[in-house]
Amino acid sequence: MRPSADPRAELLRVGVARFGPDAWLYVAEDAHRDIRIFDEAGRFRGNVGHMGSGPGEFRRIMDFGWVGDTLWVTDGNLRRITLFDAARKLVRAFRWDVGGVPTQHVGDVMTAGKRVVQPHSGTLASASAAPLLSVTRDGRVLDTLAQLMYGPVQADIRIGKNRLLLRRPFPDYALWDVDRTGRWLAVVERSAAPSPARTSVSVVLHDLQRGTRQLMNIAYSPVRLTKAQQDSALTIYPPTLSRDELRATFHFPAFVPPVAAVVVSDDGGVWLERSGEAPGTWVRIGTSGTVTHVARVPAPYRVVDASGGSLLAVVALPDDSQAAAIVIEVYR
């Protein structure tokens, strides 16, 4: 994708990005609060929604995907889910409350006729139980898919009269992802190992369409977290804080958590970004629980979606006014 003279096509701050059912690329542009669409050649093809609080408008796009030909978009600030038809016309919007009670969400994803929601109580600076729920579109709880501990994601510290919420480095709470079609759900328990003994990562793949699940245990050898890695992670925080202050604020595991991120492909393949290896190493896990493919994504790109044999990666921190998105072919 290349910079364009058309302001409707500019990408200043890339948020969520996904492959569309038409094989085009859909990108949530966080600065403009809309979804921008590009074809396989990177040409701008239109957008969905715009900034605002009215019907079909967004304040903070958390996620989006498709159920059939219906595009759904979750808005974290407005706390609602908006539906668009195949022509990108507004269908309707509804509140994302669960059990009739307004709540904060770690994630909220549409599936066929239902939603997968991870609500949380308390603050992101404290550990809390966060069940992964299957709920109806209007928020009635149908089932508990998993019971996960979430956090602490952030550390709450004060400098004089100022309060800072800093994202904790090397988090090891559980991860989950739903593919763009709403069929496949992967839940990854990635607690940091307590010893150097060879152990495994638990991956549960749910087929939400058929109501089945498959457990896979992925073996790995723990990698010790070094002081140099700690120092490297702490350099991203405000210079007004010393490394000793930050080190006392954060909890550091003895070993690097085995998985940094998870993305589920629309064919049910589970992609894991492995920690402790070369940066940007992604592996695809087959149904037998073994690694079938390996991809290395160059810095500073981060993987946000997968479709068949392709990973979609976007620039996390662009150096100029135009962010970019790339498609990395992994296998055929």
Short mmCIF file of C-alpha atoms in Angstrom, two decimals:
data_model
loop_
_atom_site.label_atom_id
_atom_site.label_comp_id
_atom_site.label_asym_id
_atom_site.label_seq_id
_atom_site.Cartn_x
_atom_site.Cartn_y
_atom_site.Cartn_z
CA MET A 1 0.00 0.00 0.00
CA ARG A 2 1.33 3.40 -0.97
CA PRO A 3 0.62 6.97 0.19
CA SER A 4 -2.27 8.53 -1.70
CA ALA A 5 -3.28 12.08 -2.53
CA ASP A 6 -6.85 11.10 -1.62
CA PRO A 7 -7.35 12.03 2.07
CA ARG A 8 -9.96 9.27 2.36
CA ALA A 9 -7.17 6.74 1.77
CA GLU A 10 -4.50 8.07 4.14
CA LEU A 11 -3.45 5.89 7.07
CA LEU A 12 -2.22 7.91 10.02
CA ARG A 13 -2.73 5.42 12.82
CA VAL A 14 -3.57 1.81 11.97
CA GLY A 15 -5.68 -0.07 14.50
CA VAL A 16 -7.44 -3.35 13.67
CA ALA A 17 -6.94 -4.72 10.14
CA ARG A 18 -8.49 -7.79 8.54
CA PHE A 19 -8.77 -9.63 5.26
CA GLY A 20 -12.30 -9.15 3.93
CA PRO A 21 -14.52 -11.88 2.44
CA ASP A 22 -13.91 -10.24 -0.97
CA ALA A 23 -10.10 -10.72 -0.48
CA TRP A 24 -9.73 -6.96 -0.05
CA LEU A 25 -8.06 -5.35 2.94
CA TYR A 26 -10.11 -3.57 5.64
CA VAL A 27 -8.20 -1.24 7.98
CA ALA A 28 -9.55 0.61 11.03
CA GLU A 29 -7.99 4.08 10.87
CA ASP A 30 -7.84 5.23 14.49
CA ALA A 31 -7.13 8.89 13.74
CA HIS A 32 -10.22 9.24 11.53
CA ARG A 33 -12.39 6.64 13.30
CA ASP A 34 -13.48 4.77 10.20
CA ILE A 35 -12.67 1.58 8.26
CA ARG A 36 -10.78 2.06 5.00
CA ILE A 37 -10.92 -0.51 2.21
CA PHE A 38 -8.18 -1.38 -0.29
CA ASP A 39 -8.09 -3.96 -3.08
CA GLU A 40 -5.35 -6.50 -3.78
CA ALA A 41 -3.28 -3.85 -5.58
CA GLY A 42 -3.48 -1.46 -2.63
CA ARG A 43 -5.94 0.90 -4.35
CA PHE A 44 -8.47 2.70 -2.14
CA ARG A 45 -12.02 1.36 -2.66
CA GLY A 46 -14.13 3.15 -0.07
CA ASN A 47 -14.76 3.31 3.64
CA VAL A 48 -17.26 2.34 6.31
CA GLY A 49 -18.54 4.85 8.88
CA HIS A 50 -16.86 7.99 10.15
CA MET A 51 -16.07 9.85 13.37
CA GLY A 52 -19.02 10.65 15.62
CA SER A 53 -21.57 9.21 18.02
CA GLY A 54 -24.57 8.90 15.75
CA PRO A 55 -25.85 5.92 13.72
CA GLY A 56 -23.04 4.33 11.71
CA GLU A 57 -20.39 6.43 13.45
CA PHE A 58 -17.47 5.43 15.70
CA ARG A 59 -15.47 6.76 18.61
CA ARG A 60 -13.07 3.83 19.18
CA ILE A 61 -13.09 0.75 16.95
CA MET A 62 -12.09 -2.26 19.06
CA ASP A 63 -12.64 -5.02 16.51
CA PHE A 64 -14.62 -5.98 13.42
CA GLY A 65 -15.36 -9.04 11.30
CA TRP A 66 -18.03 -10.78 9.27
CA VAL A 67 -20.91 -13.16 9.89
CA GLY A 68 -21.99 -14.22 6.42
CA ASP A 69 -22.05 -10.97 4.42
CA THR A 70 -22.77 -8.82 7.49
CA LEU A 71 -19.94 -6.63 8.77
CA TRP A 72 -19.95 -6.05 12.54
CA VAL A 73 -17.94 -3.37 14.34
CA THR A 74 -17.48 -3.03 18.12
CA ASP A 75 -16.99 0.46 19.58
CA GLY A 76 -15.28 0.60 22.98
CA ASN A 77 -16.23 4.21 23.78
CA LEU A 78 -19.87 4.02 22.69
CA ARG A 79 -20.17 0.44 24.04
CA ARG A 80 -22.16 -0.81 21.12
CA ILE A 81 -21.96 -3.12 18.11
CA THR A 82 -22.93 -1.80 14.68
CA LEU A 83 -23.97 -3.98 11.74
CA PHE A 84 -23.54 -3.16 8.04
CA ASP A 85 -24.85 -5.11 5.02
CA ALA A 86 -22.87 -6.32 2.00
CA ALA A 87 -23.27 -2.90 0.37
CA ARG A 88 -21.74 -1.32 3.54
CA LYS A 89 -25.05 0.28 4.45
CA LEU A 90 -26.05 0.62 8.10
CA VAL A 91 -28.38 -2.15 9.31
CA ARG A 92 -28.65 -1.45 13.03
CA ALA A 93 -26.69 -0.99 16.25
CA PHE A 94 -27.19 -2.47 19.72
CA ARG A 95 -25.67 -2.11 23.18
CA TRP A 96 -23.04 -4.63 24.21
CA ASP A 97 -24.21 -5.09 27.82
CA VAL A 98 -23.98 -8.61 29.25
CA GLY A 99 -26.75 -9.99 31.43
CA GLY A 100 -28.49 -6.62 31.29
CA VAL A 101 -25.61 -5.01 33.20
CA PRO A 102 -23.30 -2.40 31.58
CA THR A 103 -19.75 -3.74 31.75
CA GLN A 104 -16.25 -3.18 30.48
CA HIS A 105 -14.95 -5.70 27.95
CA VAL A 106 -11.53 -7.12 27.27
CA GLY A 107 -12.93 -8.41 23.97
CA ASP A 108 -16.30 -8.74 22.22
CA VAL A 109 -16.61 -10.67 18.94
CA MET A 110 -19.64 -11.58 16.84
CA THR A 111 -20.22 -15.17 15.76
CA ALA A 112 -23.13 -16.78 13.93
CA GLY A 113 -26.14 -15.52 15.91
CA LYS A 114 -24.08 -15.04 19.09
CA ARG A 115 -21.13 -13.19 20.60
CA VAL A 116 -17.95 -14.26 22.42
CA VAL A 117 -17.29 -11.79 25.25
CA GLN A 118 -14.63 -11.44 27.93
CA PRO A 119 -15.93 -8.90 30.45
CA HIS A 120 -13.79 -7.87 33.39
CA SER A 121 -14.41 -6.26 36.76
CA GLY A 122 -12.09 -3.90 38.60
CA THR A 123 -9.20 -2.15 36.90
CA LEU A 124 -6.65 -3.36 34.40
CA ALA A 125 -4.03 -2.73 37.08
CA SER A 126 -5.30 -5.61 39.21
CA ALA A 127 -5.68 -9.30 38.52
CA SER A 128 -9.25 -10.46 38.09
CA ALA A 129 -11.16 -13.50 36.92
CA ALA A 130 -12.59 -12.88 33.46
CA PRO A 131 -14.78 -15.69 32.15
CA LEU A 132 -14.96 -16.10 28.39
CA LEU A 133 -18.70 -16.17 27.67
CA SER A 134 -20.96 -17.14 24.81
CA VAL A 135 -23.88 -14.69 24.84
CA THR A 136 -26.81 -13.83 22.59
CA ARG A 137 -26.69 -10.62 20.58
CA ASP A 138 -28.68 -8.85 23.27
CA GLY A 139 -26.27 -10.04 26.00
CA ARG A 140 -28.07 -13.04 27.54
CA VAL A 141 -25.43 -15.51 28.79
CA LEU A 142 -25.59 -18.93 27.11
CA ASP A 143 -22.40 -20.67 28.22
CA THR A 144 -18.98 -20.21 29.83
CA LEU A 145 -16.36 -21.22 27.27
CA ALA A 146 -13.35 -20.76 29.56
CA GLN A 147 -12.46 -19.32 32.97
CA LEU A 148 -9.43 -17.07 32.53
CA MET A 149 -7.37 -14.85 34.76
CA TYR A 150 -6.88 -11.47 33.16
CA GLY A 151 -4.09 -9.21 34.30
CA PRO A 152 -2.65 -7.35 35.80
CA VAL A 153 -2.29 -5.76 32.37
CA GLN A 154 -1.18 -2.38 33.67
CA ALA A 155 0.71 -0.99 36.63
CA ASP A 156 -0.86 1.99 38.42
CA ILE A 157 1.89 4.30 39.69
CA ARG A 158 2.06 7.93 40.83
CA ILE A 159 4.72 10.55 40.22
CA GLY A 160 3.93 13.56 42.41
CA LYS A 161 0.34 14.48 41.58
CA ASN A 162 0.35 12.58 38.31
CA ARG A 163 -1.02 9.07 37.89
CA LEU A 164 0.33 6.78 35.20
CA LEU A 165 -1.12 3.51 33.93
CA LEU A 166 1.81 1.68 32.34
CA ARG A 167 1.38 -1.50 30.30
CA ARG A 168 3.17 -4.37 32.03
CA PRO A 169 6.00 -5.94 30.01
CA PHE A 170 6.14 -9.74 29.55
CA PRO A 171 2.45 -10.42 30.38
CA ASP A 172 1.53 -14.08 30.81
CA TYR A 173 -2.27 -14.00 31.15
CA ALA A 174 -4.32 -16.15 28.75
CA LEU A 175 -4.82 -15.12 25.12
CA TRP A 176 -7.72 -15.77 22.77
CA ASP A 177 -8.72 -14.92 19.23
CA VAL A 178 -11.68 -15.50 16.91
CA ASP A 179 -11.17 -15.64 13.15
CA ARG A 180 -12.74 -13.00 10.90
CA THR A 181 -15.68 -15.29 9.97
CA GLY A 182 -16.66 -15.95 13.59
CA ARG A 183 -16.28 -19.73 13.38
CA TRP A 184 -12.97 -20.56 15.08
CA LEU A 185 -11.99 -19.59 18.63
CA ALA A 186 -8.51 -20.34 20.02
CA VAL A 187 -7.74 -20.02 23.75
CA VAL A 188 -4.07 -20.11 24.77
CA GLU A 189 -2.90 -20.56 28.36
CA ARG A 190 0.61 -19.14 28.34
CA SER A 191 1.70 -18.84 31.97
CA ALA A 192 5.44 -18.35 32.36
CA ALA A 193 7.19 -21.58 33.34
CA PRO A 194 8.36 -21.84 37.00
CA SER A 195 11.46 -23.90 36.10
CA PRO A 196 13.71 -24.65 33.10
CA ALA A 197 12.19 -28.11 32.65
CA ARG A 198 10.61 -28.72 29.23
CA THR A 199 6.87 -28.11 29.43
CA SER A 200 3.91 -27.26 27.15
CA VAL A 201 1.47 -24.55 26.16
CA SER A 202 -2.24 -25.44 26.26
CA VAL A 203 -4.22 -24.46 23.15
CA VAL A 204 -7.96 -25.14 22.93
CA LEU A 205 -9.53 -24.71 19.48
CA HIS A 206 -13.32 -24.30 19.50
CA ASP A 207 -15.41 -24.84 16.38
CA LEU A 208 -18.23 -22.43 17.27
CA GLN A 209 -20.27 -23.55 14.27
CA ARG A 210 -20.35 -27.24 15.25
CA GLY A 211 -20.02 -26.75 19.00
CA THR A 212 -16.90 -28.93 19.29
CA ARG A 213 -13.49 -28.29 20.87
CA GLN A 214 -10.01 -29.76 20.55
CA LEU A 215 -7.19 -29.60 23.10
CA MET A 216 -3.59 -29.36 21.90
CA ASN A 217 -0.49 -29.29 24.11
CA ILE A 218 2.45 -27.62 22.37
CA ALA A 219 5.84 -28.58 23.83
CA TYR A 220 8.48 -25.92 24.39
CA SER A 221 11.69 -25.32 26.35
CA PRO A 222 11.51 -22.33 28.74
CA VAL A 223 13.85 -19.40 28.09
CA ARG A 224 15.14 -17.47 31.10
CA LEU A 225 14.28 -13.77 31.21
CA THR A 226 17.55 -11.82 31.39
CA LYS A 227 18.24 -8.46 32.99
CA ALA A 228 19.15 -7.12 29.52
CA GLN A 229 15.66 -8.06 28.26
CA GLN A 230 14.10 -6.33 31.25
CA ASP A 231 16.13 -3.18 30.63
CA SER A 232 15.22 -3.23 26.95
CA ALA A 233 11.51 -3.43 27.78
CA LEU A 234 11.76 -0.62 30.33
CA THR A 235 13.27 1.86 27.88
CA ILE A 236 9.83 2.51 26.33
CA TYR A 237 8.51 4.09 29.53
CA PRO A 238 8.73 7.77 30.60
CA PRO A 239 12.30 8.99 31.19
CA THR A 240 11.12 10.65 34.43
CA LEU A 241 11.08 7.16 35.94
CA SER A 242 14.32 5.39 36.77
CA ARG A 243 14.76 1.76 35.80
CA ASP A 244 14.98 0.85 39.48
CA GLU A 245 11.57 2.50 40.09
CA LEU A 246 10.07 0.67 37.15
CA ARG A 247 11.68 -2.62 38.11
CA ALA A 248 10.11 -2.34 41.58
CA THR A 249 6.71 -1.52 40.01
CA PHE A 250 6.43 -4.43 37.59
CA HIS A 251 6.36 -8.15 38.21
CA PHE A 252 8.92 -9.98 36.07
CA PRO A 253 8.61 -13.75 35.62
CA ALA A 254 11.77 -15.84 35.89
CA PHE A 255 11.18 -17.21 32.39
CA VAL A 256 9.82 -15.53 29.28
CA PRO A 257 6.12 -16.37 28.68
CA PRO A 258 6.12 -18.88 25.81
CA VAL A 259 3.66 -17.06 23.52
CA ALA A 260 3.51 -13.36 22.72
CA ALA A 261 0.38 -13.35 20.50
CA VAL A 262 -2.19 -15.61 18.83
CA VAL A 263 -4.11 -15.24 15.58
CA VAL A 264 -6.62 -17.76 14.19
CA SER A 265 -6.97 -18.22 10.45
CA ASP A 266 -10.32 -18.64 8.71
CA ASP A 267 -9.35 -22.27 7.99
CA GLY A 268 -8.92 -23.06 11.70
CA GLY A 269 -5.12 -22.84 11.71
CA VAL A 270 -3.70 -21.46 14.96
CA TRP A 271 -0.75 -19.09 14.55
CA LEU A 272 1.40 -18.39 17.62
CA GLU A 273 4.14 -15.80 17.98
CA ARG A 274 6.81 -17.54 20.00
CA SER A 275 8.69 -15.68 22.71
CA GLY A 276 12.35 -16.34 23.43
CA GLU A 277 13.19 -16.97 19.78
CA ALA A 278 14.13 -14.64 16.92
CA PRO A 279 11.81 -11.58 17.05
CA GLY A 280 8.74 -11.95 14.89
CA THR A 281 8.80 -15.77 14.74
CA TRP A 282 5.32 -17.15 14.02
CA VAL A 283 4.42 -20.83 13.87
CA ARG A 284 1.28 -22.49 12.55
CA ILE A 285 -0.09 -25.34 14.66
CA GLY A 286 -1.82 -28.21 12.89
CA THR A 287 -4.67 -30.26 14.33
CA SER A 288 -2.19 -32.86 15.57
CA GLY A 289 -0.59 -30.23 17.80
CA THR A 290 2.64 -30.05 15.81
CA VAL A 291 4.22 -27.09 14.04
CA THR A 292 3.47 -27.22 10.30
CA HIS A 293 4.82 -23.86 9.12
CA VAL A 294 7.16 -21.12 10.33
CA ALA A 295 7.14 -17.46 9.27
CA ARG A 296 9.31 -14.54 10.32
CA VAL A 297 7.70 -11.12 10.21
CA PRO A 298 10.14 -8.20 9.96
CA ALA A 299 10.18 -5.40 12.50
CA PRO A 300 8.38 -3.09 13.08
CA TYR A 301 5.35 -4.97 11.74
CA ARG A 302 2.83 -6.73 13.98
CA VAL A 303 0.54 -9.53 12.79
CA VAL A 304 -3.17 -8.76 13.11
CA ASP A 305 -4.97 -11.37 10.98
CA ALA A 306 -4.53 -14.59 9.02
CA SER A 307 -6.34 -16.06 6.04
CA GLY A 308 -5.37 -19.40 4.57
CA GLY A 309 -1.65 -19.19 3.94
CA SER A 310 -1.26 -15.44 4.49
CA LEU A 311 -0.49 -13.33 7.52
CA LEU A 312 -1.53 -9.69 7.56
CA ALA A 313 0.88 -7.37 9.35
CA VAL A 314 0.75 -3.61 9.96
CA VAL A 315 3.25 -1.05 11.16
CA ALA A 316 2.92 -0.69 14.92
CA LEU A 317 4.75 2.65 15.21
CA PRO A 318 5.07 4.34 11.81
CA ASP A 319 7.98 6.75 11.42
CA ASP A 320 6.14 9.09 9.05
CA SER A 321 2.64 10.36 8.39
CA GLN A 322 1.67 7.28 6.39
CA ALA A 323 1.41 3.88 8.03
CA ALA A 324 1.58 0.82 5.81
CA ALA A 325 0.07 -2.62 5.65
CA ILE A 326 1.71 -5.63 4.07
CA VAL A 327 0.59 -9.13 3.22
CA ILE A 328 3.17 -11.82 3.90
CA GLU A 329 2.74 -15.03 1.95
CA VAL A 330 3.68 -17.95 4.18
CA TYR A 331 2.81 -21.08 2.21
CA ARG A 332 0.65 -22.28 -0.66
#
